[in-house]
């Protein structure tokens, strides 16, 4: 695989992980980076199902919080890195910073450090994340902080990604090849005020 950064976004059960794993099979030396923690029986079953589905030829690195520190020493061994997923990583970081008023900014800084590390390597990176902006507004303050922070992380990663794939019901749209680009790159031209609009 050629060096590139691929972000795969979608809702729950949209096919994100299965698609990411199919992409990663094109690599020769693959590292699977897992951010999930087995905190309950349901999560233990999900983790076991993911492990069963993955290629036995892949190496696995389990790191829920400090991705840059865990990845830096081993990256020269791989041509493909699959990180599944940013969603749980942001959740883990937010929970570890629960009483920190600056948690969101610190998480965005961590995401920026991860992007910088990715650019230093010669590997293809496949990052999986949930698109949380299409769901119900969370009822708790922590839930809303999580949704907002993950949305910002997704935007930051998408702006630097070579390809951004949106998954829905097992179907994939590659957004950048369709002309999608960050809103910060749009030229809106001068803002005009229509003085007669209110008349």
PDB file of C-alpha atoms in Angstrom:
ATOM      1  CA  UNK A   1       0.000   0.000   0.000  1.00  0.00           C
ATOM      2  CA  UNK A   2       1.164   3.531  -0.690  1.00  0.00           C
ATOM      3  CA  UNK A   3       1.604   5.869   2.256  1.00  0.00           C
ATOM      4  CA  UNK A   4      -1.656   7.617   3.058  1.00  0.00           C
ATOM      5  CA  UNK A   5      -4.009   8.464   5.907  1.00  0.00           C
ATOM      6  CA  UNK A   6      -7.522   7.042   5.593  1.00  0.00           C
ATOM      7  CA  UNK A   7     -10.313   8.026   7.998  1.00  0.00           C
ATOM      8  CA  UNK A   8     -13.381   5.782   8.135  1.00  0.00           C
ATOM      9  CA  UNK A   9     -16.441   7.380   9.718  1.00  0.00           C
ATOM     10  CA  UNK A  10     -19.912   6.039  10.350  1.00  0.00           C
ATOM     11  CA  UNK A  11     -22.532   5.258  12.935  1.00  0.00           C
ATOM     12  CA  UNK A  12     -22.798   2.144  15.067  1.00  0.00           C
ATOM     13  CA  UNK A  13     -22.949  -1.088  13.036  1.00  0.00           C
ATOM     14  CA  UNK A  14     -22.366   0.768   9.775  1.00  0.00           C
ATOM     15  CA  UNK A  15     -19.557  -1.573   8.677  1.00  0.00           C
ATOM     16  CA  UNK A  16     -16.625   0.679   9.634  1.00  0.00           C
ATOM     17  CA  UNK A  17     -14.395  -1.916  11.266  1.00  0.00           C
ATOM     18  CA  UNK A  18     -15.032  -4.626   8.678  1.00  0.00           C
ATOM     19  CA  UNK A  19     -14.213  -2.189   5.871  1.00  0.00           C
ATOM     20  CA  UNK A  20     -11.072  -0.983   7.679  1.00  0.00           C
ATOM     21  CA  UNK A  21      -9.894  -4.556   8.137  1.00  0.00           C
ATOM     22  CA  UNK A  22     -10.405  -5.325   4.446  1.00  0.00           C
ATOM     23  CA  UNK A  23      -8.314  -2.279   3.545  1.00  0.00           C
ATOM     24  CA  UNK A  24      -5.576  -3.277   6.001  1.00  0.00           C
ATOM     25  CA  UNK A  25      -5.286  -6.735   4.423  1.00  0.00           C
ATOM     26  CA  UNK A  26      -3.568  -5.029   1.490  1.00  0.00           C
ATOM     27  CA  UNK A  27      -0.593  -4.329   3.770  1.00  0.00           C
ATOM     28  CA  UNK A  28       2.300  -6.727   4.308  1.00  0.00           C
ATOM     29  CA  UNK A  29       3.250  -5.858   7.882  1.00  0.00           C
ATOM     30  CA  UNK A  30       0.121  -4.753   9.755  1.00  0.00           C
ATOM     31  CA  UNK A  31      -0.220  -3.389  13.274  1.00  0.00           C
ATOM     32  CA  UNK A  32      -3.714  -3.362  14.756  1.00  0.00           C
ATOM     33  CA  UNK A  33      -4.055  -0.712  17.476  1.00  0.00           C
ATOM     34  CA  UNK A  34      -6.937  -1.375  19.864  1.00  0.00           C
ATOM     35  CA  UNK A  35      -8.194   1.369  22.185  1.00  0.00           C
ATOM     36  CA  UNK A  36     -11.068  -0.550  23.801  1.00  0.00           C
ATOM     37  CA  UNK A  37     -11.005  -1.631  27.425  1.00  0.00           C
ATOM     38  CA  UNK A  38     -12.959  -4.690  28.613  1.00  0.00           C
ATOM     39  CA  UNK A  39     -14.887  -2.939  31.378  1.00  0.00           C
ATOM     40  CA  UNK A  40     -17.999  -5.147  31.221  1.00  0.00           C
ATOM     41  CA  UNK A  41     -19.149  -8.465  29.785  1.00  0.00           C
ATOM     42  CA  UNK A  42     -20.605  -6.918  26.641  1.00  0.00           C
ATOM     43  CA  UNK A  43     -17.326  -5.174  25.828  1.00  0.00           C
ATOM     44  CA  UNK A  44     -15.405  -8.392  26.518  1.00  0.00           C
ATOM     45  CA  UNK A  45     -17.581 -10.183  23.944  1.00  0.00           C
ATOM     46  CA  UNK A  46     -17.108  -7.406  21.385  1.00  0.00           C
ATOM     47  CA  UNK A  47     -13.338  -7.416  21.837  1.00  0.00           C
ATOM     48  CA  UNK A  48     -13.254 -11.204  21.484  1.00  0.00           C
ATOM     49  CA  UNK A  49     -15.304 -11.012  18.267  1.00  0.00           C
ATOM     50  CA  UNK A  50     -12.921  -8.416  16.833  1.00  0.00           C
ATOM     51  CA  UNK A  51      -9.904 -10.544  17.725  1.00  0.00           C
ATOM     52  CA  UNK A  52     -11.471 -13.586  16.080  1.00  0.00           C
ATOM     53  CA  UNK A  53     -12.123 -11.678  12.866  1.00  0.00           C
ATOM     54  CA  UNK A  54      -8.622 -10.189  12.541  1.00  0.00           C
ATOM     55  CA  UNK A  55      -5.813 -11.807  10.593  1.00  0.00           C
ATOM     56  CA  UNK A  56      -3.552 -13.947  12.780  1.00  0.00           C
ATOM     57  CA  UNK A  57      -0.585 -12.511  10.855  1.00  0.00           C
ATOM     58  CA  UNK A  58      -1.196  -9.051  12.300  1.00  0.00           C
ATOM     59  CA  UNK A  59       0.443  -7.726  15.443  1.00  0.00           C
ATOM     60  CA  UNK A  60      -1.784  -6.083  18.043  1.00  0.00           C
ATOM     61  CA  UNK A  61      -1.035  -3.156  20.328  1.00  0.00           C
ATOM     62  CA  UNK A  62      -3.601  -2.456  23.047  1.00  0.00           C
ATOM     63  CA  UNK A  63      -3.383   1.105  24.353  1.00  0.00           C
ATOM     64  CA  UNK A  64      -6.448   2.986  25.631  1.00  0.00           C
ATOM     65  CA  UNK A  65      -4.890   6.407  26.353  1.00  0.00           C
ATOM     66  CA  UNK A  66      -1.268   7.254  25.455  1.00  0.00           C
ATOM     67  CA  UNK A  67      -1.152   6.310  21.788  1.00  0.00           C
ATOM     68  CA  UNK A  68       1.855   8.394  20.752  1.00  0.00           C
ATOM     69  CA  UNK A  69       4.118   7.053  23.491  1.00  0.00           C
ATOM     70  CA  UNK A  70       3.031   3.461  22.844  1.00  0.00           C
ATOM     71  CA  UNK A  71       3.344   3.682  19.059  1.00  0.00           C
ATOM     72  CA  UNK A  72       6.555   5.641  18.568  1.00  0.00           C
ATOM     73  CA  UNK A  73       9.001   2.809  19.490  1.00  0.00           C
ATOM     74  CA  UNK A  74       7.423   0.196  17.185  1.00  0.00           C
ATOM     75  CA  UNK A  75       6.315   2.047  14.055  1.00  0.00           C
ATOM     76  CA  UNK A  76       9.340   1.284  11.898  1.00  0.00           C
ATOM     77  CA  UNK A  77       8.272  -2.388  11.857  1.00  0.00           C
ATOM     78  CA  UNK A  78       5.012  -1.845   9.932  1.00  0.00           C
ATOM     79  CA  UNK A  79       3.813  -0.593   6.560  1.00  0.00           C
ATOM     80  CA  UNK A  80       0.157  -0.458   7.652  1.00  0.00           C
ATOM     81  CA  UNK A  81      -1.380   0.665  10.935  1.00  0.00           C
ATOM     82  CA  UNK A  82      -5.089   0.187  11.674  1.00  0.00           C
ATOM     83  CA  UNK A  83      -6.338   2.151  14.675  1.00  0.00           C
ATOM     84  CA  UNK A  84      -9.770   1.061  15.880  1.00  0.00           C
ATOM     85  CA  UNK A  85     -10.966   3.360  17.185  1.00  0.00           C
ATOM     86  CA  UNK A  86     -10.700   7.099  17.806  1.00  0.00           C
ATOM     87  CA  UNK A  87     -14.154   6.986  19.381  1.00  0.00           C
ATOM     88  CA  UNK A  88     -13.061   4.931  22.381  1.00  0.00           C
ATOM     89  CA  UNK A  89      -9.715   6.717  22.593  1.00  0.00           C
ATOM     90  CA  UNK A  90     -11.441  10.094  22.996  1.00  0.00           C
ATOM     91  CA  UNK A  91     -13.831   8.568  25.536  1.00  0.00           C
ATOM     92  CA  UNK A  92     -10.935   7.105  27.532  1.00  0.00           C
ATOM     93  CA  UNK A  93      -9.070  10.421  27.472  1.00  0.00           C
ATOM     94  CA  UNK A  94     -12.137  12.380  28.514  1.00  0.00           C
ATOM     95  CA  UNK A  95     -12.848  10.026  31.423  1.00  0.00           C
ATOM     96  CA  UNK A  96      -9.224  10.300  32.566  1.00  0.00           C
ATOM     97  CA  UNK A  97      -9.582  14.117  32.536  1.00  0.00           C
ATOM     98  CA  UNK A  98     -13.117  14.270  33.945  1.00  0.00           C
ATOM     99  CA  UNK A  99     -12.379  17.047  36.457  1.00  0.00           C
ATOM    100  CA  UNK A 100     -10.213  19.046  34.063  1.00  0.00           C
ATOM    101  CA  UNK A 101     -11.911  22.132  32.652  1.00  0.00           C
ATOM    102  CA  UNK A 102      -9.411  22.176  29.774  1.00  0.00           C
ATOM    103  CA  UNK A 103      -9.939  18.509  28.853  1.00  0.00           C
ATOM    104  CA  UNK A 104     -11.292  19.147  25.354  1.00  0.00           C
ATOM    105  CA  UNK A 105      -8.334  21.320  24.350  1.00  0.00           C
ATOM    106  CA  UNK A 106      -5.875  18.798  25.766  1.00  0.00           C
ATOM    107  CA  UNK A 107      -7.543  15.985  23.813  1.00  0.00           C
ATOM    108  CA  UNK A 108      -7.344  18.038  20.611  1.00  0.00           C
ATOM    109  CA  UNK A 109      -3.648  18.600  21.339  1.00  0.00           C
ATOM    110  CA  UNK A 110      -3.208  14.829  21.744  1.00  0.00           C
ATOM    111  CA  UNK A 111      -4.966  14.275  18.413  1.00  0.00           C
ATOM    112  CA  UNK A 112      -2.623  16.800  16.802  1.00  0.00           C
ATOM    113  CA  UNK A 113       0.387  14.957  18.234  1.00  0.00           C
ATOM    114  CA  UNK A 114      -0.981  11.704  16.814  1.00  0.00           C
ATOM    115  CA  UNK A 115      -1.392  13.322  13.375  1.00  0.00           C
ATOM    116  CA  UNK A 116       2.182  14.633  13.554  1.00  0.00           C
ATOM    117  CA  UNK A 117       3.443  11.138  14.402  1.00  0.00           C
ATOM    118  CA  UNK A 118       1.488   9.681  11.484  1.00  0.00           C
ATOM    119  CA  UNK A 119       3.107  12.170   9.092  1.00  0.00           C
ATOM    120  CA  UNK A 120       6.579  11.177  10.346  1.00  0.00           C
ATOM    121  CA  UNK A 121       6.109   7.558   9.304  1.00  0.00           C
ATOM    122  CA  UNK A 122       6.165   5.874   5.914  1.00  0.00           C
ATOM    123  CA  UNK A 123       3.154   3.706   6.716  1.00  0.00           C
ATOM    124  CA  UNK A 124      -0.435   3.771   5.577  1.00  0.00           C
ATOM    125  CA  UNK A 125      -2.728   4.580   8.497  1.00  0.00           C
ATOM    126  CA  UNK A 126      -6.387   3.572   8.687  1.00  0.00           C
ATOM    127  CA  UNK A 127      -8.303   5.287  11.481  1.00  0.00           C
ATOM    128  CA  UNK A 128     -11.846   4.332  12.472  1.00  0.00           C
ATOM    129  CA  UNK A 129     -14.215   6.709  14.256  1.00  0.00           C
ATOM    130  CA  UNK A 130     -17.915   7.153  14.940  1.00  0.00           C
ATOM    131  CA  UNK A 131     -19.827  10.019  13.368  1.00  0.00           C
ATOM    132  CA  UNK A 132     -21.681  11.204  16.469  1.00  0.00           C
ATOM    133  CA  UNK A 133     -23.164  14.415  15.134  1.00  0.00           C
ATOM    134  CA  UNK A 134     -26.192  12.710  13.576  1.00  0.00           C
ATOM    135  CA  UNK A 135     -27.595  11.199  16.765  1.00  0.00           C
ATOM    136  CA  UNK A 136     -29.621  12.307  19.751  1.00  0.00           C
ATOM    137  CA  UNK A 137     -28.224  15.179  21.825  1.00  0.00           C
ATOM    138  CA  UNK A 138     -26.781  13.543  24.978  1.00  0.00           C
ATOM    139  CA  UNK A 139     -28.680  14.343  28.170  1.00  0.00           C
ATOM    140  CA  UNK A 140     -25.608  14.688  30.428  1.00  0.00           C
ATOM    141  CA  UNK A 141     -22.927  17.373  30.506  1.00  0.00           C
ATOM    142  CA  UNK A 142     -20.222  14.702  30.118  1.00  0.00           C
ATOM    143  CA  UNK A 143     -22.074  13.139  27.178  1.00  0.00           C
ATOM    144  CA  UNK A 144     -22.324  16.473  25.394  1.00  0.00           C
ATOM    145  CA  UNK A 145     -18.643  17.208  26.070  1.00  0.00           C
ATOM    146  CA  UNK A 146     -17.776  13.810  24.604  1.00  0.00           C
ATOM    147  CA  UNK A 147     -19.874  14.344  21.466  1.00  0.00           C
ATOM    148  CA  UNK A 148     -18.435  17.808  20.914  1.00  0.00           C
ATOM    149  CA  UNK A 149     -14.818  16.748  21.505  1.00  0.00           C
ATOM    150  CA  UNK A 150     -15.055  13.689  19.264  1.00  0.00           C
ATOM    151  CA  UNK A 151     -16.640  15.814  16.547  1.00  0.00           C
ATOM    152  CA  UNK A 152     -13.699  18.230  16.752  1.00  0.00           C
ATOM    153  CA  UNK A 153     -11.170  15.373  16.673  1.00  0.00           C
ATOM    154  CA  UNK A 154     -12.927  13.881  13.629  1.00  0.00           C
ATOM    155  CA  UNK A 155     -12.765  17.265  11.866  1.00  0.00           C
ATOM    156  CA  UNK A 156      -9.058  17.641  12.655  1.00  0.00           C
ATOM    157  CA  UNK A 157      -8.245  14.155  11.363  1.00  0.00           C
ATOM    158  CA  UNK A 158     -10.461  14.505   8.281  1.00  0.00           C
ATOM    159  CA  UNK A 159      -8.768  17.757   7.302  1.00  0.00           C
ATOM    160  CA  UNK A 160      -5.389  15.992   7.194  1.00  0.00           C
ATOM    161  CA  UNK A 161      -6.544  12.674   5.752  1.00  0.00           C
ATOM    162  CA  UNK A 162      -5.914  11.687   2.145  1.00  0.00           C
ATOM    163  CA  UNK A 163      -9.199   9.778   2.023  1.00  0.00           C
ATOM    164  CA  UNK A 164     -12.310  10.061   4.199  1.00  0.00           C
ATOM    165  CA  UNK A 165     -14.823   7.239   3.872  1.00  0.00           C
ATOM    166  CA  UNK A 166     -18.353   7.621   5.217  1.00  0.00           C
ATOM    167  CA  UNK A 167     -20.106   4.329   5.996  1.00  0.00           C
ATOM    168  CA  UNK A 168     -23.871   3.873   6.091  1.00  0.00           C
ATOM    169  CA  UNK A 169     -25.575   0.449   6.190  1.00  0.00           C
ATOM    170  CA  UNK A 170     -22.430  -1.216   4.867  1.00  0.00           C
ATOM    171  CA  UNK A 171     -22.119   1.216   1.949  1.00  0.00           C
ATOM    172  CA  UNK A 172     -19.069   3.446   1.500  1.00  0.00           C
ATOM    173  CA  UNK A 173     -18.742   6.963   0.116  1.00  0.00           C
ATOM    174  CA  UNK A 174     -15.220   8.356  -0.311  1.00  0.00           C
ATOM    175  CA  UNK A 175     -15.891  12.012   0.406  1.00  0.00           C
ATOM    176  CA  UNK A 176     -12.742  13.749  -0.777  1.00  0.00           C
ATOM    177  CA  UNK A 177     -12.839  12.101  -4.217  1.00  0.00           C
ATOM    178  CA  UNK A 178     -16.345  13.561  -4.539  1.00  0.00           C
ATOM    179  CA  UNK A 179     -14.987  17.050  -3.926  1.00  0.00           C
ATOM    180  CA  UNK A 180     -15.531  17.318  -0.173  1.00  0.00           C
ATOM    181  CA  UNK A 181     -13.030  19.549   1.582  1.00  0.00           C
ATOM    182  CA  UNK A 182     -12.763  21.219   5.002  1.00  0.00           C
ATOM    183  CA  UNK A 183     -15.040  24.216   5.431  1.00  0.00           C
ATOM    184  CA  UNK A 184     -11.954  26.286   6.317  1.00  0.00           C
ATOM    185  CA  UNK A 185     -10.784  25.896   2.693  1.00  0.00           C
ATOM    186  CA  UNK A 186     -13.953  27.313   1.144  1.00  0.00           C
ATOM    187  CA  UNK A 187     -13.763  30.780  -0.364  1.00  0.00           C
ATOM    188  CA  UNK A 188     -17.018  32.485   0.517  1.00  0.00           C
ATOM    189  CA  UNK A 189     -15.936  35.771  -1.012  1.00  0.00           C
ATOM    190  CA  UNK A 190     -16.783  39.096   0.561  1.00  0.00           C
ATOM    191  CA  UNK A 191     -19.796  39.211   2.823  1.00  0.00           C
ATOM    192  CA  UNK A 192     -22.430  41.572   1.465  1.00  0.00           C
ATOM    193  CA  UNK A 193     -25.239  43.069   3.466  1.00  0.00           C
ATOM    194  CA  UNK A 194     -28.544  43.475   1.682  1.00  0.00           C
ATOM    195  CA  UNK A 195     -29.969  46.619   3.186  1.00  0.00           C
ATOM    196  CA  UNK A 196     -33.299  46.024   1.492  1.00  0.00           C
ATOM    197  CA  UNK A 197     -33.732  42.461   2.755  1.00  0.00           C
ATOM    198  CA  UNK A 198     -35.808  43.485   5.728  1.00  0.00           C
ATOM    199  CA  UNK A 199     -38.144  45.757   3.799  1.00  0.00           C
TER     200      UNK A 199
END
